[in-house]
Short mmCIF file of C-alpha atoms (C1' of nucleotides) in Angstrom, two decimals:
data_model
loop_
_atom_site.label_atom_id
_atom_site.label_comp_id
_atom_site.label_asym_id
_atom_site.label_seq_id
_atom_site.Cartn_x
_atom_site.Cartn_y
_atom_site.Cartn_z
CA UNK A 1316 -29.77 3.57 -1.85
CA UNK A 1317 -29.33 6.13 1.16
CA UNK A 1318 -25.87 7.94 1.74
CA UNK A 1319 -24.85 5.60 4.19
CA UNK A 1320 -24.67 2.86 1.22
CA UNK A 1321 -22.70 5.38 -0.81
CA UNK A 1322 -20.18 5.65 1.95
CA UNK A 1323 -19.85 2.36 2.73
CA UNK A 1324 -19.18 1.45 -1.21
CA UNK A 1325 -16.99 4.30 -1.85
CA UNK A 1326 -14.77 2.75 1.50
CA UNK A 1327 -15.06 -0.48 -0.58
CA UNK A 1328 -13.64 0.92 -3.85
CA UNK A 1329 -10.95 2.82 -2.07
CA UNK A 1330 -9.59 -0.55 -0.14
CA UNK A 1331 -9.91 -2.43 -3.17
CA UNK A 1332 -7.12 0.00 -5.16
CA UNK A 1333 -4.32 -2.20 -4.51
CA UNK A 1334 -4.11 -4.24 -7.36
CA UNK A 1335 -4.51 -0.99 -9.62
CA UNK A 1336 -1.84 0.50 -7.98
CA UNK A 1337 0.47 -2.72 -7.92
CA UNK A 1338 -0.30 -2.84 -11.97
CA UNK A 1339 1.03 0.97 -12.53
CA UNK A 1340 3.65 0.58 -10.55
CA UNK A 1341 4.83 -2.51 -12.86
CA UNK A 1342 5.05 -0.23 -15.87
CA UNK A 1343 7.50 2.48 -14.02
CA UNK A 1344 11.42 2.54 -15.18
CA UNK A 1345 13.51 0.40 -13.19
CA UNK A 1346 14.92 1.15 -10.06
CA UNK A 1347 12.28 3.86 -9.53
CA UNK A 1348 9.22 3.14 -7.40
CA UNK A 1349 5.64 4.17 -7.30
CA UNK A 1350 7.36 6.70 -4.09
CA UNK A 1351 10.16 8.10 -6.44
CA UNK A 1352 8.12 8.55 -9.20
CA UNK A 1353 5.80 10.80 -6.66
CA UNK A 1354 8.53 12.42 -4.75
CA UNK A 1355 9.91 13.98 -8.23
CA UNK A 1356 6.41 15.27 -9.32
CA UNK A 1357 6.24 16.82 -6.66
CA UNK A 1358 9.63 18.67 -6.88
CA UNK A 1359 8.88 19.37 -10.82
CA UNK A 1360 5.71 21.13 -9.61
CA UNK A 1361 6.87 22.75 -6.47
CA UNK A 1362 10.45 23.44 -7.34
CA UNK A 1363 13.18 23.10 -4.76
CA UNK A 1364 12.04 23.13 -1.30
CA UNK A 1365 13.28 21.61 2.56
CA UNK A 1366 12.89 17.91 3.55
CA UNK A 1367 10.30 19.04 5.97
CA UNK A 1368 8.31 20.60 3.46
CA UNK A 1369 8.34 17.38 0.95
CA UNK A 1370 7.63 15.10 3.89
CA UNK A 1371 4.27 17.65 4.35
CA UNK A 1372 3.54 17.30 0.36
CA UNK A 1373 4.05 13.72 0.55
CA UNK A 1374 1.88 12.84 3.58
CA UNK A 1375 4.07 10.46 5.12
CA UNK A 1376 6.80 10.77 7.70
CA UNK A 1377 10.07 12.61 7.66
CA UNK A 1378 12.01 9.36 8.76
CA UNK A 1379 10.80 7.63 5.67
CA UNK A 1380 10.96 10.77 3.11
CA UNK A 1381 14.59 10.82 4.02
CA UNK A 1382 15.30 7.55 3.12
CA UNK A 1383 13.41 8.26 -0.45
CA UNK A 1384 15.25 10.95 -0.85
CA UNK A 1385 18.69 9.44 -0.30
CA UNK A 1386 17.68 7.06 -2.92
CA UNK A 1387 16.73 9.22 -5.66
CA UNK A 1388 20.04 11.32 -4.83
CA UNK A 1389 22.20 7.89 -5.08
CA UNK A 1390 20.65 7.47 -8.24
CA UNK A 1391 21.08 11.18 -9.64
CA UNK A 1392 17.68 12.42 -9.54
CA UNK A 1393 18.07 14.99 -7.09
CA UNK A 1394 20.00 17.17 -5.26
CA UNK A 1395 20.63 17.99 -1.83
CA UNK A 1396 22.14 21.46 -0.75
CA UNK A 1397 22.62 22.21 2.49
CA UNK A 1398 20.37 25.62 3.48
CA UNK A 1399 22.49 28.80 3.88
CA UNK A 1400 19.61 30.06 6.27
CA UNK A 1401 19.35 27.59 8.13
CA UNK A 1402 21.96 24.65 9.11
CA UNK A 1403 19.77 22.08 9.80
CA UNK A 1404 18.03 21.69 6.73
CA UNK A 1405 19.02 21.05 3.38
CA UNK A 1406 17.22 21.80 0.20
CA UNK A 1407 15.79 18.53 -2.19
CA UNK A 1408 16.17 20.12 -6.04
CA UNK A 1409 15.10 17.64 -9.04
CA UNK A 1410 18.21 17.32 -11.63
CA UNK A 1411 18.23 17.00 -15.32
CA UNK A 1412 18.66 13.46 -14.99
CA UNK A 1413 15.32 13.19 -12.75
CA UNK A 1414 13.72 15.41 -14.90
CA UNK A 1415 14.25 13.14 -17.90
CA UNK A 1416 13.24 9.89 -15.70
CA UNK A 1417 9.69 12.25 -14.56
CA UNK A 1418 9.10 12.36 -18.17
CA UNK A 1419 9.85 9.01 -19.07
CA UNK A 1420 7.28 8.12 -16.38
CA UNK A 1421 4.54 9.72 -17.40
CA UNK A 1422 4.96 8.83 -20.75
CA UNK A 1423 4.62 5.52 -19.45
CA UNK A 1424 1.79 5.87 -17.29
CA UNK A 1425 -0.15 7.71 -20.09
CA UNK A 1426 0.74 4.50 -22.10
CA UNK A 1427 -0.66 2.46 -19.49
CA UNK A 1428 -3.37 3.77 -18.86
CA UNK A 1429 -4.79 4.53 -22.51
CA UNK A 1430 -4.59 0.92 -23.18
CA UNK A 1431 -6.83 -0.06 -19.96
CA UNK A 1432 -9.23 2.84 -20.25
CA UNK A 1433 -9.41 2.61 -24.19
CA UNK A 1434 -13.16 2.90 -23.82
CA UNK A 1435 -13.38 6.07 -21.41
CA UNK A 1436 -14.13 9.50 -22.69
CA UNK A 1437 -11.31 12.27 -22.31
CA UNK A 1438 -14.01 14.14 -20.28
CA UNK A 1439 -14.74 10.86 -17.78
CA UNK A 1440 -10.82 10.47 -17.17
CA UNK A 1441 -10.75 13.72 -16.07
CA UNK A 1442 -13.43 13.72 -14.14
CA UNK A 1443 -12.57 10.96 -11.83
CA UNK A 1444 -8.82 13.14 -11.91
CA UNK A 1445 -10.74 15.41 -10.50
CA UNK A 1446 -13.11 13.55 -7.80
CA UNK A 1447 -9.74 11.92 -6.27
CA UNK A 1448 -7.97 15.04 -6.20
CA UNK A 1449 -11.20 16.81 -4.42
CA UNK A 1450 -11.35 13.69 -2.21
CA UNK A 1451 -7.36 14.00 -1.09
CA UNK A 1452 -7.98 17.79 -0.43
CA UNK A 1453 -11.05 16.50 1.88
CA UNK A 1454 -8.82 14.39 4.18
CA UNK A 1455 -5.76 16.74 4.55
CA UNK A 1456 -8.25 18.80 5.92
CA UNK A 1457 -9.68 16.71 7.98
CA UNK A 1458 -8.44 15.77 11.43
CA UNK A 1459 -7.09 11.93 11.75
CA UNK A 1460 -9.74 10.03 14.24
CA UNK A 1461 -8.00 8.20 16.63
CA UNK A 1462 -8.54 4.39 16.60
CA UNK A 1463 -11.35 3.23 18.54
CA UNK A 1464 -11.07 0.60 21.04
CA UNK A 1465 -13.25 -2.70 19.49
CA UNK A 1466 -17.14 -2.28 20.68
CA UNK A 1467 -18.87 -5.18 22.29
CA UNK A 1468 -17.18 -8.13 23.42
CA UNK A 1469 -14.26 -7.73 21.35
CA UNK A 1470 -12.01 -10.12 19.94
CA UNK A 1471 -8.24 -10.75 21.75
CA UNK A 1472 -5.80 -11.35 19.34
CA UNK A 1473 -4.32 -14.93 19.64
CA UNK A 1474 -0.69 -15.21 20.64
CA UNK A 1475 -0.22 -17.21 17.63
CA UNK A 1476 -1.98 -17.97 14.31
CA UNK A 1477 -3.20 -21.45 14.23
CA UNK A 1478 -3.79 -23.29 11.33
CA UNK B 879 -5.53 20.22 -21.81
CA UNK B 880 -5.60 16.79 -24.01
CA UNK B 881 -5.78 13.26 -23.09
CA UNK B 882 -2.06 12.61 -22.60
CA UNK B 883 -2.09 14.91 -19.62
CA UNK B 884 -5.46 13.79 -18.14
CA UNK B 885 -4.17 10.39 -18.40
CA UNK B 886 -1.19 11.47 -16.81
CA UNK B 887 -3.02 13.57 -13.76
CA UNK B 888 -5.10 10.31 -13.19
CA UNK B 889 -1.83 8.13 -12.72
CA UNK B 890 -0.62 10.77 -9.93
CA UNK B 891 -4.02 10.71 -8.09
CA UNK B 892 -3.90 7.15 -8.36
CA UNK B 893 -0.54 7.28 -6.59
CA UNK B 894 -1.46 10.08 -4.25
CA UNK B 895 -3.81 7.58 -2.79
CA UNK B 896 -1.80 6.24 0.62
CA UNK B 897 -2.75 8.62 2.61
CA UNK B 898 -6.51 8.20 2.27
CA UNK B 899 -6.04 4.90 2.51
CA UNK B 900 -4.07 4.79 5.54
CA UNK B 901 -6.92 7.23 6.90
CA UNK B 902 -9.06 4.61 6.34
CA UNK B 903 -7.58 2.01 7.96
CA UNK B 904 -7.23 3.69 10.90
CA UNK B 905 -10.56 3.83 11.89
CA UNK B 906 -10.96 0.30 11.35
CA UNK B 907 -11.42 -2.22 14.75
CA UNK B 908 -8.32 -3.06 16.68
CA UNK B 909 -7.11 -6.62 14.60
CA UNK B 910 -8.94 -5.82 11.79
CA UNK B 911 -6.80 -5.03 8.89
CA UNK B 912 -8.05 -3.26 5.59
CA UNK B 913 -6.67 -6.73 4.30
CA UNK B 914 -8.97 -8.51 6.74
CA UNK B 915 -12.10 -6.13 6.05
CA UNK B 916 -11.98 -6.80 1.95
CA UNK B 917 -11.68 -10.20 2.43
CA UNK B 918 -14.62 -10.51 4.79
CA UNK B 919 -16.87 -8.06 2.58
CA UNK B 920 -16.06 -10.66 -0.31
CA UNK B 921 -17.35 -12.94 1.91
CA UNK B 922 -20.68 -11.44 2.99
CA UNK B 923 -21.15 -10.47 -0.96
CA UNK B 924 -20.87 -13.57 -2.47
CA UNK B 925 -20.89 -16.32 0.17
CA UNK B 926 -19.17 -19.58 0.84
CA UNK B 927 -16.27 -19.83 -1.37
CA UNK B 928 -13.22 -21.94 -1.94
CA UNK B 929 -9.32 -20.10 -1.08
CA UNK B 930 -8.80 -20.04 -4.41
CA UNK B 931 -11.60 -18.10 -5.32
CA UNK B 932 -10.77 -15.83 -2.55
CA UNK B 933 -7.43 -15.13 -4.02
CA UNK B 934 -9.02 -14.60 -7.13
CA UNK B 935 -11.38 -12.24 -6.05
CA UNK B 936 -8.78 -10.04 -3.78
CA UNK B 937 -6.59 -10.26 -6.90
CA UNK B 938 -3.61 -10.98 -4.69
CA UNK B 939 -1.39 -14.32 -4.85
CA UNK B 940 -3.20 -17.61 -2.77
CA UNK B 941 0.01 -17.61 -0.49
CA UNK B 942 -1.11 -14.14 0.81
CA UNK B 943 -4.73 -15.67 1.01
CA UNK B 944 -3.68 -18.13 2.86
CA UNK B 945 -2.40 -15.95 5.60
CA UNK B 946 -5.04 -13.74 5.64
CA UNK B 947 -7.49 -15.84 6.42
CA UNK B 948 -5.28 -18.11 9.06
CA UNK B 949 -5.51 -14.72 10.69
CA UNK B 950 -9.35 -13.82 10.29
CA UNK B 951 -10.12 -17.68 11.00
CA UNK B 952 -8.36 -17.51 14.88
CA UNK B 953 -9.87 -14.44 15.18
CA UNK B 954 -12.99 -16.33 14.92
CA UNK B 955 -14.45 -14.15 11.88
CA UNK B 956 -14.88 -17.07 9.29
CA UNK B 957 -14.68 -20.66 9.21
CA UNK B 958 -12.56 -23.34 7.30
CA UNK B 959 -14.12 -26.84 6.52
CA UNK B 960 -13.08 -29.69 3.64
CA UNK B 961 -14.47 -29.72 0.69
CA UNK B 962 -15.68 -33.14 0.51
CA UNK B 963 -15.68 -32.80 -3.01
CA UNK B 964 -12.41 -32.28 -3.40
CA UNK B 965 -10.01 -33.09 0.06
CA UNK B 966 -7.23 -30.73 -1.11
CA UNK B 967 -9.78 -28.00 -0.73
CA UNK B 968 -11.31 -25.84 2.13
CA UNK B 969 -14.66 -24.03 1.84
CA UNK B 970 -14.21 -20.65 3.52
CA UNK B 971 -17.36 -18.92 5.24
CA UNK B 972 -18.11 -15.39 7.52
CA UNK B 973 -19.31 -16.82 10.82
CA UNK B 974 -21.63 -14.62 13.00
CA UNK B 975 -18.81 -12.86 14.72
CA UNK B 976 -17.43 -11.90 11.32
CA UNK B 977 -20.59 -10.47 10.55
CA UNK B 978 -20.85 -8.61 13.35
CA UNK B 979 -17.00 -7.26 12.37
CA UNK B 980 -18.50 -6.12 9.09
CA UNK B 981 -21.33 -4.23 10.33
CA UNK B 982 -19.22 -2.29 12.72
CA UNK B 983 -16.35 -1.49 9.67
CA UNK B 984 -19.16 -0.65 7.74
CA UNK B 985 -20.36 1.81 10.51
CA UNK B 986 -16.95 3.06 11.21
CA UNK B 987 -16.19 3.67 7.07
CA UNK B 988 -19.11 5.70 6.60
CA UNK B 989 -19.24 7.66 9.69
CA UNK B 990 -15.50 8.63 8.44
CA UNK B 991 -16.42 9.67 5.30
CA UNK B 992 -19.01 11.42 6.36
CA UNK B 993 -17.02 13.34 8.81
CA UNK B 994 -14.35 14.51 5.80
CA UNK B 995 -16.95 14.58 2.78
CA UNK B 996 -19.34 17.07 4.43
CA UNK B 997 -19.91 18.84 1.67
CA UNK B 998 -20.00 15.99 -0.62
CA UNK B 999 -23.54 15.62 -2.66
CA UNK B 1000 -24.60 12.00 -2.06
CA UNK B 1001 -24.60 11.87 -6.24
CA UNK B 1002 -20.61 13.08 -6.00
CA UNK B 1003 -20.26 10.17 -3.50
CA UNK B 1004 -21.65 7.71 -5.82
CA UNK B 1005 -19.93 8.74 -8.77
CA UNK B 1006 -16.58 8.24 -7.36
CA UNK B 1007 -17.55 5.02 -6.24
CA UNK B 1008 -18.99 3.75 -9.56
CA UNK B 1009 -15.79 5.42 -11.48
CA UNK B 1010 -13.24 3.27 -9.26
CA UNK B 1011 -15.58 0.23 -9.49
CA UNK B 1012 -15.37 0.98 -13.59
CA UNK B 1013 -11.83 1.38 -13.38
CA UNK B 1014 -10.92 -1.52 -11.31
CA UNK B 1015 -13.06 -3.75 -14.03
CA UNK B 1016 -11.06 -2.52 -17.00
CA UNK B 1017 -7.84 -3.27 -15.02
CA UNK B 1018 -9.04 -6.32 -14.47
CA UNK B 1019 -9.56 -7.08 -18.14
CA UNK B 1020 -6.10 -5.05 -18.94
CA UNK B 1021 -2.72 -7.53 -19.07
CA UNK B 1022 -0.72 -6.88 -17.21
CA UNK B 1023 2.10 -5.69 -19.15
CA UNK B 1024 5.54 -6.25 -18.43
CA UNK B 1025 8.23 -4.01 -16.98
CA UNK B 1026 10.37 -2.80 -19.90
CA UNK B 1027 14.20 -2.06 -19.50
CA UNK B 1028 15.25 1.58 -18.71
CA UNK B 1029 15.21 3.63 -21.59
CA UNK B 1030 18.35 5.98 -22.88
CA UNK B 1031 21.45 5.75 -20.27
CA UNK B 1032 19.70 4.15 -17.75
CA UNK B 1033 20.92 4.83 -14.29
CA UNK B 1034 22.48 1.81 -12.77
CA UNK B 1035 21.33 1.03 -9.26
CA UNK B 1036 24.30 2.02 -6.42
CA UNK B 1037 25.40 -0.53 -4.48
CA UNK B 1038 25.02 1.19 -1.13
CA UNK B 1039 22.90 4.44 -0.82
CA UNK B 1040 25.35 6.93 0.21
CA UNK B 1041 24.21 9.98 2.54
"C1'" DT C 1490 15.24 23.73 25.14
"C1'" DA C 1491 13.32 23.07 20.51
"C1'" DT C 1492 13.83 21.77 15.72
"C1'" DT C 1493 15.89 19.47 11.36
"C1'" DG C 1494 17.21 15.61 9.53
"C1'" DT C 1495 19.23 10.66 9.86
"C1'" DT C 1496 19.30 5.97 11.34
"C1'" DA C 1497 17.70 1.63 13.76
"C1'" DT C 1498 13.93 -1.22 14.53
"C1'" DA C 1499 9.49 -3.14 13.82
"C1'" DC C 1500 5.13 -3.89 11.46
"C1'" DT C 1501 1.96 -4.58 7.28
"C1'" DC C 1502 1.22 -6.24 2.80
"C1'" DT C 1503 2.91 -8.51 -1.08
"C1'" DA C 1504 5.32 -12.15 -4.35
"C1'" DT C 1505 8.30 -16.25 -5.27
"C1'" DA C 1506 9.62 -20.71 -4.30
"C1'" DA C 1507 9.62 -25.03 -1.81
"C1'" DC C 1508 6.69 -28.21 0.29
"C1'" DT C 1509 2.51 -31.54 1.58
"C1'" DA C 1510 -1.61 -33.72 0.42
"C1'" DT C 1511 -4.82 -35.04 -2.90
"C1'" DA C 1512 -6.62 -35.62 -7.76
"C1'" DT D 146 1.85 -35.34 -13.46
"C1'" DA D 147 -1.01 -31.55 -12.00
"C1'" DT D 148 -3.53 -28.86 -8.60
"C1'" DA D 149 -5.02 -26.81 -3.72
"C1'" DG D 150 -3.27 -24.96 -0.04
"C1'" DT D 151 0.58 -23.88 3.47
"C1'" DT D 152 4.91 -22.03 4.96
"C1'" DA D 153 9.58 -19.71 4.57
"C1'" DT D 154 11.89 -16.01 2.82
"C1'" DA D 155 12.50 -11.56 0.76
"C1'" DG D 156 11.21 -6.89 -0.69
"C1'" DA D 157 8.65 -2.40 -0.59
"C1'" DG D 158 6.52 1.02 2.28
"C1'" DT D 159 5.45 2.96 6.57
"C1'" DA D 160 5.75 4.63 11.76
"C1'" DT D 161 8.11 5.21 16.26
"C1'" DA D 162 11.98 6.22 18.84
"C1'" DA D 163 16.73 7.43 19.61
"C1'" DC D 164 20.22 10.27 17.97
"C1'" DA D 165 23.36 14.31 16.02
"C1'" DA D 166 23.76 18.96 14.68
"C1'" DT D 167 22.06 23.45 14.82
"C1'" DA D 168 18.78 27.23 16.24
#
DNA sequence: TATTGTTATACTCTATAACTATA
DNA sequence: TATAGTTATAGAGTATAACAATA
C-alpha cells in the first residue's frame, strides 16, 4: 500500500467521524452543546481573551462565535466585559458556574469514553490524542485550497431532486 | 498524566475536529457533498446494496439515506432499481459516472493531505487512519448511552438569549 | 476609512414523525 | 400487523452580508 492509499483512507476515517461525534455529544449536560462545551475549554486554558481572538481559537467565524457566546452568557457560563482599551471589543471570561459545567463535562466524556475504549492501552489513547492534535496543527498551517471547478464533463446540478 | 486526562484530551480532539473536516470538504467536486462522497465509497467497497443497508452502514437514520441518495441518484452517480425480491425495496448501485466521482475525490483527498501532511511519515499516516478505523469499531459496538439530567443546580435554559 | 462585534438570512446535515406501498 | 422507503418539519452548526459603534 503506497502513500496515496494512506491518504485516501485517512480522508475516509476523517469523513466517517460523524457518528462518533454525534455519540459524545449525547453524553454532554443539557443545554450545553458539543460548541459550548469547546468554547469553555478553551477559555479555561487560555483565560479571558476578545471575541476576535476565540473566534481564531475556535476556527469558525466571528458571526457564529457570537451567537455561542451569547448563549453560554444567557446561561451563566461566561462573562462579557466590555474592553477599557478598546470600545469595540469586549472580553469573554469563563465564570464559576461554567467552570463547574467544564468539569462536569469532562467527567463525562472520560466516562464515555472509558466504557467504549475499555480495551485500549493508556499509552494508545494518548497516542491517537496526540496524532489528531499534530494533524489540527497541520491544517491551521496550511493555506485553505480553493474549490476546484468539476474536471471533465461535469455534472449540472438538477433544478430539483427527482425521485 | 493518567488515563482520566488522556481520555479527556481525546474527547477535545475529537471535538476540535470541524475544521479539518470542513477543510476537507472543500476540496471536494462542486455537488459533491462529504455526505455524498461516504456514501458512494460504501458503495464502491461493498457493492450493490439495499437503502437500508446503506443507512446502516453510514450509521445515520434511513430518512437521511433516503435524501442522500435522491440527490446522488439525479446527479446520475448511482442507480435505484426494485428488488424483485421484495417490491418495498430498492437495490442501490455506483454507476460509471459515480465511479468516475470517486476517483477524482479520491485524487482531490490525497493530493490535500499531502499538501498539509508534508512532513508526515507514510507509517504516521497509516496509524491515524487505523486508530480512527479502531475507534469508530468500538463505538460501533458501544450503546449508546443516554443523556442524563443536569447534575447539581442545573442551569435552566432562558427563554430568549439576551445580548 | 478600517475594525469589532451583532444580527438576518441561507445552506448543510441530522432526527422524529407521519405517510404509502408491500409483506 | 410489521417493514421498506419517502417526505415534512424541526434543530444544530456554519458562512455571507448588512449593520452599528468605535478607532
Amino acid at each position: 500500500m503506497a502513500a496515496q492509499e494512506h491518504y485516501e483512507e485517512l480522508a475516509r476515517q476523517l469523513g466517517a467521524l460523524g457518528s462518533i461525534r454525534r455519540g459524545i455529544a449525547r453524553v454532554l449536560p443539557e443545554g450545553c452543546s458539543p460548541a459550548t462545551a469547546i468554547m469553555l475549554t478553551l477559555l479555561a486554558r487560555f483565560g479571558e481573551m476578545r471575541m476576535s481572538k476565540l473566534a481564531e481559537l475556535l476556527e469558525i467565524d466571528m458571526s457564529v462565535t457570537s451567537r455561542h457566546v451569547s448563549y453560554a452568557a444567557a446561561h451563566g457560563w461566561l462573562d462579557r466585559t466590555p474592553d477599557a482599551l478598546d470600545r469595540r471589543s469586549r472580553l469573554v471570561r469563563l465564570t464559576p458556574s461554567g467552570e463547574a459545567l467544564l468539569d462536569e463535562v469532562s467527567r463525562r466524556h472520560a466516562a464515555a469514553l472509558a466504557t467504549c475504549l475499555s480495551d485500549w492501552s493508556d499509552a494508545d489513547v494518548a497516542l491517537l490524542a496526540g496524532l489528531l492534535a499534530r494533524l489540527r496543527e497541520n491544517f491551521g498551517q496550511c493555506p485553505p485550497p480553493a474549490r476546484e471547478p468539476a474536471p471533465g464533463r461535469a455534472v449540472p446540478a438538477p433544478a430539483h431532486i427527482t425521485v
